[in-house]
Tab-separated table of C-alpha atoms and ligand atoms in Angstrom:
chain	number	residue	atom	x	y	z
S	1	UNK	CA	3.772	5.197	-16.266
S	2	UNK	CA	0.609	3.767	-14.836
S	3	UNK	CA	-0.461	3.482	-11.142
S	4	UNK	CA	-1.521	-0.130	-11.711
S	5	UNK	CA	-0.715	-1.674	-7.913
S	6	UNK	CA	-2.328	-5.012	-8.357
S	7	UNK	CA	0.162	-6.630	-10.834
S	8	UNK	CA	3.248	-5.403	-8.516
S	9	UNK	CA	1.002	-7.659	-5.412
S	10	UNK	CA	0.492	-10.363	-7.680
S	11	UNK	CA	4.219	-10.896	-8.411
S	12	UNK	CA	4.539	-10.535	-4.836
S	13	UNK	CA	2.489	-13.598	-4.441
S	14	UNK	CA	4.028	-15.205	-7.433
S	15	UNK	CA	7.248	-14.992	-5.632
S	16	UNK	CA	6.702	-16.217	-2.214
S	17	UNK	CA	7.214	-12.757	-0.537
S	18	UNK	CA	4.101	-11.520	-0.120
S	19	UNK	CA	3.590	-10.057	3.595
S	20	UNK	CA	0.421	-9.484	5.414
S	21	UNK	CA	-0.493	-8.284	8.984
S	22	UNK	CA	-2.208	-10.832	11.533
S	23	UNK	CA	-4.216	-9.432	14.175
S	24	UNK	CA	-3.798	-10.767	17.560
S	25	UNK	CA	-6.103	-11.231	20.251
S	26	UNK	CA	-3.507	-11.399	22.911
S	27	UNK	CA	-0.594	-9.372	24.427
S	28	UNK	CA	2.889	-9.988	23.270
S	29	UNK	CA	3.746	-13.000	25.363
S	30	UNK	CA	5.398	-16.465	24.867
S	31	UNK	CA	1.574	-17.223	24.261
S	32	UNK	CA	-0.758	-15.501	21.372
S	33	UNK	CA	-4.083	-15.750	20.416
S	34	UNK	CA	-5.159	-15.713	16.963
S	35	UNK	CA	-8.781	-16.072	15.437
S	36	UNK	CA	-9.896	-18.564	18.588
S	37	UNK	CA	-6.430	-20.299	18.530
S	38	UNK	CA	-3.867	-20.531	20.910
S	39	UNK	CA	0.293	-20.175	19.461
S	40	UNK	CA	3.355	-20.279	21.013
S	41	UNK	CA	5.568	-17.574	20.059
S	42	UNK	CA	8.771	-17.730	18.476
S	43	UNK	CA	8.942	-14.394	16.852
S	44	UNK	CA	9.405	-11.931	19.298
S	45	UNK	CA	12.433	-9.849	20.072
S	46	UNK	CA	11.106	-9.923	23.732
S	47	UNK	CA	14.453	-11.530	24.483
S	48	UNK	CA	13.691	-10.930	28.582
S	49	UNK	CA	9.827	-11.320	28.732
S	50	UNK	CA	9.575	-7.912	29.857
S	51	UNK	CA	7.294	-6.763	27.255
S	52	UNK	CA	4.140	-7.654	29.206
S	53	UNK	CA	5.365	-7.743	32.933
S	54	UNK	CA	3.642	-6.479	35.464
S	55	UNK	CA	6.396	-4.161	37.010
S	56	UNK	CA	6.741	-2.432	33.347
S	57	UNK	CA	3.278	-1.902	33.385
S	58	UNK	CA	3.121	-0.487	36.567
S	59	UNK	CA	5.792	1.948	35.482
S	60	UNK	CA	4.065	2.922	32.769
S	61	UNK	CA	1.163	3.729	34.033
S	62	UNK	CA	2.373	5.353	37.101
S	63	UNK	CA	4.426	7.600	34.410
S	64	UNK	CA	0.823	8.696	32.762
S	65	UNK	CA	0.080	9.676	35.991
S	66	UNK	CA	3.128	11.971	36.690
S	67	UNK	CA	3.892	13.127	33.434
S	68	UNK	CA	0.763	12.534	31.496
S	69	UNK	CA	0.041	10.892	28.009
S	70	UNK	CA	1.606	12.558	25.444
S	71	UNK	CA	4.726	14.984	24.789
S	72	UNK	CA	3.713	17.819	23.176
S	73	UNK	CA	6.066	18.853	20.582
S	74	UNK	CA	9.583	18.236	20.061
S	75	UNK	CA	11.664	18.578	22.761
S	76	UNK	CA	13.347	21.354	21.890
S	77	UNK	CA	10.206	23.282	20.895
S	78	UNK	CA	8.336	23.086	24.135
S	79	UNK	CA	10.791	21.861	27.083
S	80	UNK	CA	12.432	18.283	27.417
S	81	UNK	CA	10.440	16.216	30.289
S	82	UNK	CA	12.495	14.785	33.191
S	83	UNK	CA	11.789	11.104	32.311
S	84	UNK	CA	13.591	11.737	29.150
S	85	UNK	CA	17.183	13.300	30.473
S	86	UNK	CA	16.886	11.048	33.623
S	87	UNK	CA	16.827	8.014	31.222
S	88	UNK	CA	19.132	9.573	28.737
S	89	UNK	CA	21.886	9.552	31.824
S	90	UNK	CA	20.911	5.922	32.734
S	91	UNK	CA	21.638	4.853	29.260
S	92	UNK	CA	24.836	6.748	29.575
S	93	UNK	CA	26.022	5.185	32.653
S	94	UNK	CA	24.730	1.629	31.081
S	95	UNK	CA	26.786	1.819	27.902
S	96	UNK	CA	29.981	3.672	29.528
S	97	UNK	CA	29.974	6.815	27.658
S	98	UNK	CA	29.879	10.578	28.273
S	99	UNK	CA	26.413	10.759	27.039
S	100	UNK	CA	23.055	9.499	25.332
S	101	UNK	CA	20.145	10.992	23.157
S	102	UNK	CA	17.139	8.687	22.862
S	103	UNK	CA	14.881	8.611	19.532
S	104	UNK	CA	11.736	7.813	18.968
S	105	UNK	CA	12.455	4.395	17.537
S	106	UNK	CA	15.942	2.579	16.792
S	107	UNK	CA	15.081	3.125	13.409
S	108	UNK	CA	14.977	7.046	13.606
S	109	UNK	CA	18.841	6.736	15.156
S	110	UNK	CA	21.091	6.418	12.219
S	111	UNK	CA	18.631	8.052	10.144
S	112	UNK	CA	19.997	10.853	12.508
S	113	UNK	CA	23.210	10.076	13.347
S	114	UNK	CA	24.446	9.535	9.598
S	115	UNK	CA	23.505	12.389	8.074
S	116	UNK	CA	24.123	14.680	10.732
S	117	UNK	CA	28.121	13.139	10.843
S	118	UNK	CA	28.973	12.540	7.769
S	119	UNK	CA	28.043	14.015	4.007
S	120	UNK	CA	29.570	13.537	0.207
S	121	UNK	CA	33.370	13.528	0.344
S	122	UNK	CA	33.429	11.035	3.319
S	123	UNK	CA	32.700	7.555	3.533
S	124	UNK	CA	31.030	4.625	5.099
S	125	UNK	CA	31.853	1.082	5.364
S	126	UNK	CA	29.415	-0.994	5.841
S	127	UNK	CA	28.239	-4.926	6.628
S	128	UNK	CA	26.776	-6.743	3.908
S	129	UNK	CA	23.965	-8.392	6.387
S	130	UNK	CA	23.183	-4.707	8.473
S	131	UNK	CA	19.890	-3.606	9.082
S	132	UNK	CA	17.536	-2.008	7.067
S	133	UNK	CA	17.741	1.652	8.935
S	134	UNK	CA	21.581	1.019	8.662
S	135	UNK	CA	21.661	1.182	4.713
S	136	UNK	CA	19.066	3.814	4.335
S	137	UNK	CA	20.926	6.112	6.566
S	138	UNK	CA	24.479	5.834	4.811
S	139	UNK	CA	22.326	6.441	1.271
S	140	UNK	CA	20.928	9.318	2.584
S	141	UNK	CA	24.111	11.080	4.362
S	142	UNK	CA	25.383	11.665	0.678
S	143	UNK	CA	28.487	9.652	1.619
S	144	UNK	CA	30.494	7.164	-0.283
S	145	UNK	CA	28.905	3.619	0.462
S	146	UNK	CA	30.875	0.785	0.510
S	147	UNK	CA	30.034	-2.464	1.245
S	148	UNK	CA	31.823	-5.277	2.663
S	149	UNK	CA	30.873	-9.037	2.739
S	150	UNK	CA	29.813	-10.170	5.986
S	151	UNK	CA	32.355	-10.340	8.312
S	152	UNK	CA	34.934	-9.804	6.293
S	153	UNK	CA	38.193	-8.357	7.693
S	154	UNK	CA	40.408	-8.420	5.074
S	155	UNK	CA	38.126	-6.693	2.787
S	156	UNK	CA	37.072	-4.414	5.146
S	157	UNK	CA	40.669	-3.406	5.729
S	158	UNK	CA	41.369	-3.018	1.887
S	159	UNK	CA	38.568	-0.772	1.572
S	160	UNK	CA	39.866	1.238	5.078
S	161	UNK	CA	43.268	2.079	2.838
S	162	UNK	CA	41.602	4.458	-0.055
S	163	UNK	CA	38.447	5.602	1.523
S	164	UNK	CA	38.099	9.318	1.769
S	165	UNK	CA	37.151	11.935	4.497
S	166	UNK	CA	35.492	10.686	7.326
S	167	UNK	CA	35.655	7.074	7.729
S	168	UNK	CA	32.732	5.359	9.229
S	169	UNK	CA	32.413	1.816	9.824
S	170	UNK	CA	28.957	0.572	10.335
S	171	UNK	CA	27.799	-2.691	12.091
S	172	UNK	CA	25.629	-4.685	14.038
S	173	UNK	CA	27.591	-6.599	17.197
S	174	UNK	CA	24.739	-9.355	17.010
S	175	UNK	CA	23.213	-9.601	13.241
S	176	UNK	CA	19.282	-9.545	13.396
S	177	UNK	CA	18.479	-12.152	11.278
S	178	UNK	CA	21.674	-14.699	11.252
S	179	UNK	CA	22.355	-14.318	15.531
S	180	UNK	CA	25.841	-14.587	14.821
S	181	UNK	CA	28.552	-11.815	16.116
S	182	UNK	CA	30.924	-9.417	14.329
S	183	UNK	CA	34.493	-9.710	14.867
S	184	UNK	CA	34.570	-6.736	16.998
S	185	UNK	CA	37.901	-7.214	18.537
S	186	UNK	CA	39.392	-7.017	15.452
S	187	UNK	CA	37.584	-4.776	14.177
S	188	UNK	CA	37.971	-2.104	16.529
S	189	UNK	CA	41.797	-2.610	16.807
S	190	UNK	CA	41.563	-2.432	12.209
S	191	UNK	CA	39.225	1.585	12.975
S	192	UNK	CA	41.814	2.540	15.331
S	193	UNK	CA	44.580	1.700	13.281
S	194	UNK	CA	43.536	4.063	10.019
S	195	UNK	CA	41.643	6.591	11.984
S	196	UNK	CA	37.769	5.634	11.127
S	197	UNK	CA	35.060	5.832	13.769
S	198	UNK	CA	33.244	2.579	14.492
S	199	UNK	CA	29.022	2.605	14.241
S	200	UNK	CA	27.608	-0.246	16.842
S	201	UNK	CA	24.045	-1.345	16.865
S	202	UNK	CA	23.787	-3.722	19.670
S	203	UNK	CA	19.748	-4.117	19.141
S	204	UNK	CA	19.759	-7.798	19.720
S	205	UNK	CA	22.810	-7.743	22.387
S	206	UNK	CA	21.697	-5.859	24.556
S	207	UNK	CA	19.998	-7.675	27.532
S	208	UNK	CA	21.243	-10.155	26.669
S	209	UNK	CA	25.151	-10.517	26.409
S	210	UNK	CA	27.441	-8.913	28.334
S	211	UNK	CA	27.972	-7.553	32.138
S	212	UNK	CA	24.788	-6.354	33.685
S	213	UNK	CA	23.280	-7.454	30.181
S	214	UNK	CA	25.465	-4.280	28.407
S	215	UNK	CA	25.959	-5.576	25.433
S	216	UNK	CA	28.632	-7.173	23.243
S	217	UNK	CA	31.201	-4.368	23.274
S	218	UNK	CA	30.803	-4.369	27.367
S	219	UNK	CA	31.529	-8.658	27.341
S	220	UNK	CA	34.844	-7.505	25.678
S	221	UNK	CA	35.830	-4.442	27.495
S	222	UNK	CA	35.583	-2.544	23.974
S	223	UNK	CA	32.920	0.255	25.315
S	224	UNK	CA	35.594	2.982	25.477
S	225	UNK	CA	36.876	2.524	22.155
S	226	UNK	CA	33.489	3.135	20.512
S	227	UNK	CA	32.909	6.211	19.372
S	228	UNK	CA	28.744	5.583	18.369
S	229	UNK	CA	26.720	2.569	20.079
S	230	UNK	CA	23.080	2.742	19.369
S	231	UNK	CA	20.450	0.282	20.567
S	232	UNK	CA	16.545	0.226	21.098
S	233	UNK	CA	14.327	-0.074	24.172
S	234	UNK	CA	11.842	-2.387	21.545
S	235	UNK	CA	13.595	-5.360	22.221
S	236	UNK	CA	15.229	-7.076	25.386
S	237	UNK	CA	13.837	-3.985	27.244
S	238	UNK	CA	10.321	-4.533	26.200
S	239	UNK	CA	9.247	-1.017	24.996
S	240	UNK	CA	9.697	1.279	22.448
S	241	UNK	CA	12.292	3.953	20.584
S	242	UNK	CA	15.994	3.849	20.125
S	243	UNK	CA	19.317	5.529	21.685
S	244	UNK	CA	22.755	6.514	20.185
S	245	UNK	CA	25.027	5.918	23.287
S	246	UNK	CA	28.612	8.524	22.730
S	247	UNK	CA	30.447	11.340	23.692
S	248	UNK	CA	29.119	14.817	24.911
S	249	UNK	CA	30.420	16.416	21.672
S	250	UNK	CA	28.434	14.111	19.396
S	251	UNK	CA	25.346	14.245	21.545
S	252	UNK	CA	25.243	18.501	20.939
S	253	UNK	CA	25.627	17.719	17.489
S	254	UNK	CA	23.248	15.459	17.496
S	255	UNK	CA	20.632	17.791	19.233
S	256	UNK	CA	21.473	20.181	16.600
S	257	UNK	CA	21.473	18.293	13.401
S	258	UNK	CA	20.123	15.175	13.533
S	259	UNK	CA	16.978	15.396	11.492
S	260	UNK	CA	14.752	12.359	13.386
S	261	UNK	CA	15.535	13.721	16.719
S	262	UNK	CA	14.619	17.965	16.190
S	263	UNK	CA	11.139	17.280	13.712
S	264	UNK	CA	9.579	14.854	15.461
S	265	UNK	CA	7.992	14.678	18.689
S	266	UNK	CA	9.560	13.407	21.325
S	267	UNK	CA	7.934	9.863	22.505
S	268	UNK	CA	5.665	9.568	25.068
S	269	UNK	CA	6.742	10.654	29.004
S	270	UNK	CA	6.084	7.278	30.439
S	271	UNK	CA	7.471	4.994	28.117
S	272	UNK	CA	11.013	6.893	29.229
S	273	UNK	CA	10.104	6.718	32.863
S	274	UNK	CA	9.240	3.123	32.082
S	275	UNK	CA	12.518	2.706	30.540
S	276	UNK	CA	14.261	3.690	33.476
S	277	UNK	CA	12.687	0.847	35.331
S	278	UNK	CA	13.311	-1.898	32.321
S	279	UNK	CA	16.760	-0.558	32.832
S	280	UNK	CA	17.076	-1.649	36.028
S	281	UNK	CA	15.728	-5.079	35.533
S	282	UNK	CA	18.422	-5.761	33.310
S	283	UNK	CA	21.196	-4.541	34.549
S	284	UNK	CA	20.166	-5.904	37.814
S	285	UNK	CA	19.129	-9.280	39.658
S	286	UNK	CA	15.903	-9.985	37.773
S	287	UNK	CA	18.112	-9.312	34.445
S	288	UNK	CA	20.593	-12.116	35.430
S	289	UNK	CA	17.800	-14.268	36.718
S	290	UNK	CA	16.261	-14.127	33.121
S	291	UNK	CA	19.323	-14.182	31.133
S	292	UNK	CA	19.872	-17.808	32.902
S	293	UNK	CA	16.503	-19.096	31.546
S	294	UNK	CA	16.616	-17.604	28.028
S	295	UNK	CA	20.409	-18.814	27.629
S	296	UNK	CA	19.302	-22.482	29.154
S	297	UNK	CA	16.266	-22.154	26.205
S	298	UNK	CA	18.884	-21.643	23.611
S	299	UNK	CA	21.912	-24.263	24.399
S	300	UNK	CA	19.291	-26.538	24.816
S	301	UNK	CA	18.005	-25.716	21.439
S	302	UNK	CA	21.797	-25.458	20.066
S	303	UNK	CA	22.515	-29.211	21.246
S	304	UNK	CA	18.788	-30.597	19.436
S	305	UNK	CA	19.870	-29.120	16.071
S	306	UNK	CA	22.773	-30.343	16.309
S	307	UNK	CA	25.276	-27.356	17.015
S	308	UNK	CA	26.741	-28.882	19.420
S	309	UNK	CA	28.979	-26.718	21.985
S	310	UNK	CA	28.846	-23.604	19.926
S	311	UNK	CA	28.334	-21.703	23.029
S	312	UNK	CA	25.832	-19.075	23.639
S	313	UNK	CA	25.831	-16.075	21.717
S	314	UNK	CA	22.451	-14.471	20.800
S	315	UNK	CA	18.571	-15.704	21.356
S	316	UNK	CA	18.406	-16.166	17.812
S	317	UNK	CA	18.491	-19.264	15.555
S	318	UNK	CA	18.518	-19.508	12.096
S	319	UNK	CA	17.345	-22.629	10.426
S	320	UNK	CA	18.120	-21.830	6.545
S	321	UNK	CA	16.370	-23.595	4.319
S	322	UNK	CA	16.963	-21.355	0.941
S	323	UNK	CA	13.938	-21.412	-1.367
S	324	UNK	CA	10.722	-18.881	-0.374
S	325	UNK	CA	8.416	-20.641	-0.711
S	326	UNK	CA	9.566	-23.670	1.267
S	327	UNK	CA	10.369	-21.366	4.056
S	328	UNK	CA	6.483	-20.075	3.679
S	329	UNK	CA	5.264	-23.783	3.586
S	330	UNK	CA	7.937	-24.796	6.956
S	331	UNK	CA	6.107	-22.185	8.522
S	332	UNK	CA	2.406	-22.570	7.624
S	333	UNK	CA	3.015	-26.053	8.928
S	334	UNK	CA	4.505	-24.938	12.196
S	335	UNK	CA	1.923	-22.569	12.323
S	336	UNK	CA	-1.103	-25.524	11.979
S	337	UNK	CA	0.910	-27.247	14.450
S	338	UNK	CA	0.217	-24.187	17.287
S	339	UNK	CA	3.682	-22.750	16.569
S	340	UNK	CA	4.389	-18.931	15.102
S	341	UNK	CA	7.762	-19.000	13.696
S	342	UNK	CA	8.849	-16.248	10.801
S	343	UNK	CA	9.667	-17.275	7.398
S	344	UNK	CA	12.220	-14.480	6.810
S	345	UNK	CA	12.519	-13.768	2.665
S	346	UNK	CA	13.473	-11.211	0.460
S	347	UNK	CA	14.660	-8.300	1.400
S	348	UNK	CA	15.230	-8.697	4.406
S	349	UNK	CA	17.497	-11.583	3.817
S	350	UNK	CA	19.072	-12.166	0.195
S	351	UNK	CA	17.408	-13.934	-2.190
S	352	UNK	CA	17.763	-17.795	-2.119
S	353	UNK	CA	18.303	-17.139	1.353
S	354	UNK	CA	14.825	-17.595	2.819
S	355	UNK	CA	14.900	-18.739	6.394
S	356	UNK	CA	12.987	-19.593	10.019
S	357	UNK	CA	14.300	-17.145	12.373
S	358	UNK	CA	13.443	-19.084	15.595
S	359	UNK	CA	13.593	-16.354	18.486
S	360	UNK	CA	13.875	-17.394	22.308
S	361	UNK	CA	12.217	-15.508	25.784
S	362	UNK	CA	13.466	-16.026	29.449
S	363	UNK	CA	9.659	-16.325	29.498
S	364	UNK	CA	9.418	-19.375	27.623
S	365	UNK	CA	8.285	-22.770	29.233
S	366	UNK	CA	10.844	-25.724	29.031
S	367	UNK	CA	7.452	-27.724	27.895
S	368	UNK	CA	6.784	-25.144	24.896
S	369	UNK	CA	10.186	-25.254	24.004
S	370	UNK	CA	10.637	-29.201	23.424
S	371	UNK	CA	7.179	-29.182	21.971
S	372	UNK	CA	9.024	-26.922	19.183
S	373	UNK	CA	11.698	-29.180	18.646
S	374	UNK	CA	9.124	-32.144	18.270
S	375	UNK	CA	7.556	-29.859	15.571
S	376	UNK	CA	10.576	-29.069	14.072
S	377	UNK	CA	11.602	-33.185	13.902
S	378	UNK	CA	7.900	-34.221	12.965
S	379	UNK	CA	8.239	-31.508	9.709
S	380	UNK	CA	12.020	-32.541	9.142
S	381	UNK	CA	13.276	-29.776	9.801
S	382	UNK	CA	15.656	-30.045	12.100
S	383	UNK	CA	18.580	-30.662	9.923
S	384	UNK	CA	18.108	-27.917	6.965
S	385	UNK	CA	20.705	-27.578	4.216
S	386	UNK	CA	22.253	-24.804	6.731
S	387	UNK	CA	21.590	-24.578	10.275
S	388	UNK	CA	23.269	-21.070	11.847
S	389	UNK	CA	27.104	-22.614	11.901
S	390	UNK	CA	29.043	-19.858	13.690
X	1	PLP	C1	15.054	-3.737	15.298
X	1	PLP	C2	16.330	-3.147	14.835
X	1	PLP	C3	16.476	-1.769	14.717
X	1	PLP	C4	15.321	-0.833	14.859
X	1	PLP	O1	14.908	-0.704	16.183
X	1	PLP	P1	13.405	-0.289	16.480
X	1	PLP	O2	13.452	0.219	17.868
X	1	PLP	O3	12.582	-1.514	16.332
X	1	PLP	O4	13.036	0.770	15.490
X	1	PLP	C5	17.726	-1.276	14.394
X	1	PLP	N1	18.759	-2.096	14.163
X	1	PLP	C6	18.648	-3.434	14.251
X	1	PLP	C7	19.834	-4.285	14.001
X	1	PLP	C8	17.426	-4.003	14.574
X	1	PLP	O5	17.291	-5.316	14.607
């Protein structure tokens, strides 16, 4: 074999799913700047706007100040800082359960979790449309993976009556890159009824849906019937790292096996103390206040493409429009037109799937969000083959 890189890049290219970095000048915000030129932003996960407030900057720097800049070594190599238990027993308290662990990144959380719960001989069942982190942490627990089409209950439920050893289902309650929900009524009531354990990543729920901005499983009154809900700080809560929100028993086992929580270090004092405060934003006043605008952003949005009353569900809108490169050229001409919004491609989305994954802030302006929908009517896009119809 030969270590030729450059023909692997130029299929990329060839293919429409080449990826490269752009360096902003700015902050995130609902604004960036970008090689002298000003873009409004429709890419963040920044459901909330809290990723550049004020208060969470205040937070963090008055955490550098109490508990300094960096960690030191894993935390249970050289002590676990306060910041990091207090906010472990917030997250607790948010999600309803006996206990939390945090993790470096959402990412690092199932890469934990799976592996340390589950191992060949048992089996997880898993979304078709689940995240990344999701399907490398079933393939590297060693379990049986089995995957079910999106959504699907009956299959699910087939698969349910001849897995083996530990059942785990795994899924997302609001999917990262469609914004539409998982049956999790049903689903919950299908786990309970052959004895499997139910996986919840609520990364783009929480914040956002929900009492006090809890999450999915909180809007309905599910929390105590799920044995693992993770979730990141990254998104509606405007930092960084990830949690897996369950009982005291998993949490100790998690401390002692989980891989991506013992050989790493543990993130940075402040950004937990910080965390603490973000916490409180959402579940409180300023949460609600901000859930109001971001939800009047998106039904707004909802009625221009022509979804009509589908009701609010997630800050995220899919306008599908199939081919790669088409979804490359819808948004190099949003871009020209002072707009960033994602063409999503293979692999993080099937292929023939390509997409604009149009993402909405309480921080936006009303004005910057009709002068996307102009955009989106100028370049005909409005209407694609497959708006997000759930
Ligand atoms: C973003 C995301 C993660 C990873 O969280 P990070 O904190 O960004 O590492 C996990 N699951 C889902 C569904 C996500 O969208």
């Amino acid at each position: 074999m030969s270590w030729e890189i450059r023909p692997q890049l130029d299929q990329l290219r060839a293919e429409g799913l080449w990826r490269e970095l752009r360096v902003m000048d700015s902050p995130q915000g609902p604004l960036l700047e970008h090689e002298g030129k000003s873009f409004v932003n429709f890419s963040s996960n920044d459901y909330l706007g809290l990723a550049s407030c004020d208060v969470l900057k205040a937070a963090l720097q008055d955490g550098a100040a109490r508990y300094g800049a960096g960690s030191g070594a894993s935390r249970l190599v050289c002590g676990s800082l306060r910041p990091h238990a207090e906010l472990e027993a917030a997250l607790a308290d948010f999600k309803g359960t006996e206990g939390a662990l945090t993790f470096s990144s959402g990412f690092a959380v199932p890469m934990g979790t799976l592996p340390a719960l589950l191992g060949p001989g048992d089996t997880v069942l898993l979304d078709k449309l689940s995240h990344a982190c999701l399907v490398d942490a079933a393939r590297l627990s060693g379990a049986t993976l089995r995957v079910f089409p999106h959504n699907h209950l009956e299959k699910l439920e087939r698969l349910l009556q001849t897995a083996k050893g530990r059942v785990l289902i795994v899924t997302e309650s609001i999917f990262s890159m469609d914004g539409d929900a998982a049956p999790l009524r049903e689903m919950v009531a299908l786990k309970e009824r052959y004895g499997a354990w139910l996986l919840l990543d609520e990364a783009h729920a929480v914040g956002v849906l929900g009492p006090q901005g809890r999450g999915l499983a909180a809007e309905l009154g599910l929390e105590g019937r799920i044995e693992l809900q993770m979730g990141t700080l990254s998104k509606a809560l405007g930092l960084s790292g990830g949690y897996l929100a369950a009982s005291h028993a998993v949490v100790d086992l998690l401390i002692n096996r989980a891989r991506s929580f013992i050989y790493t270090t543990a993130p940075p004092p402040a950004v937990a103390h910080a965390a603490l405060t973000a916490l409180e934003m959402v579940r409180g006043e300023e949460g609600e206040r901000r859930r109001k605008l971001l939800r009047a952003h998106v039904e707004n949005v909802q009625t221009k493409v022509g979804l009509g009353n589908t009701g609010f569900q997630s800050a995220i809108l899919p306008l599908i429009l199939g081919d790669e490169n088409a979804a490359m050229a819808a948004s190099a001409a949003l871009r020209s037109a002072g707009l960033m919004v994602p063409a999503i491609r293979y692999p993080t989305v099937a292929r023939g799937r390509a997409r604009l994954r149009l993402t909405f802030s309480a921080a936006h302006l009303p004005e910057q969000v009709e002068r996307l929908m102009e955009a989106l009517k100028v370049l005909n896009l409005l209407h694609p083959a497959e708006a997000a119809c759930h």
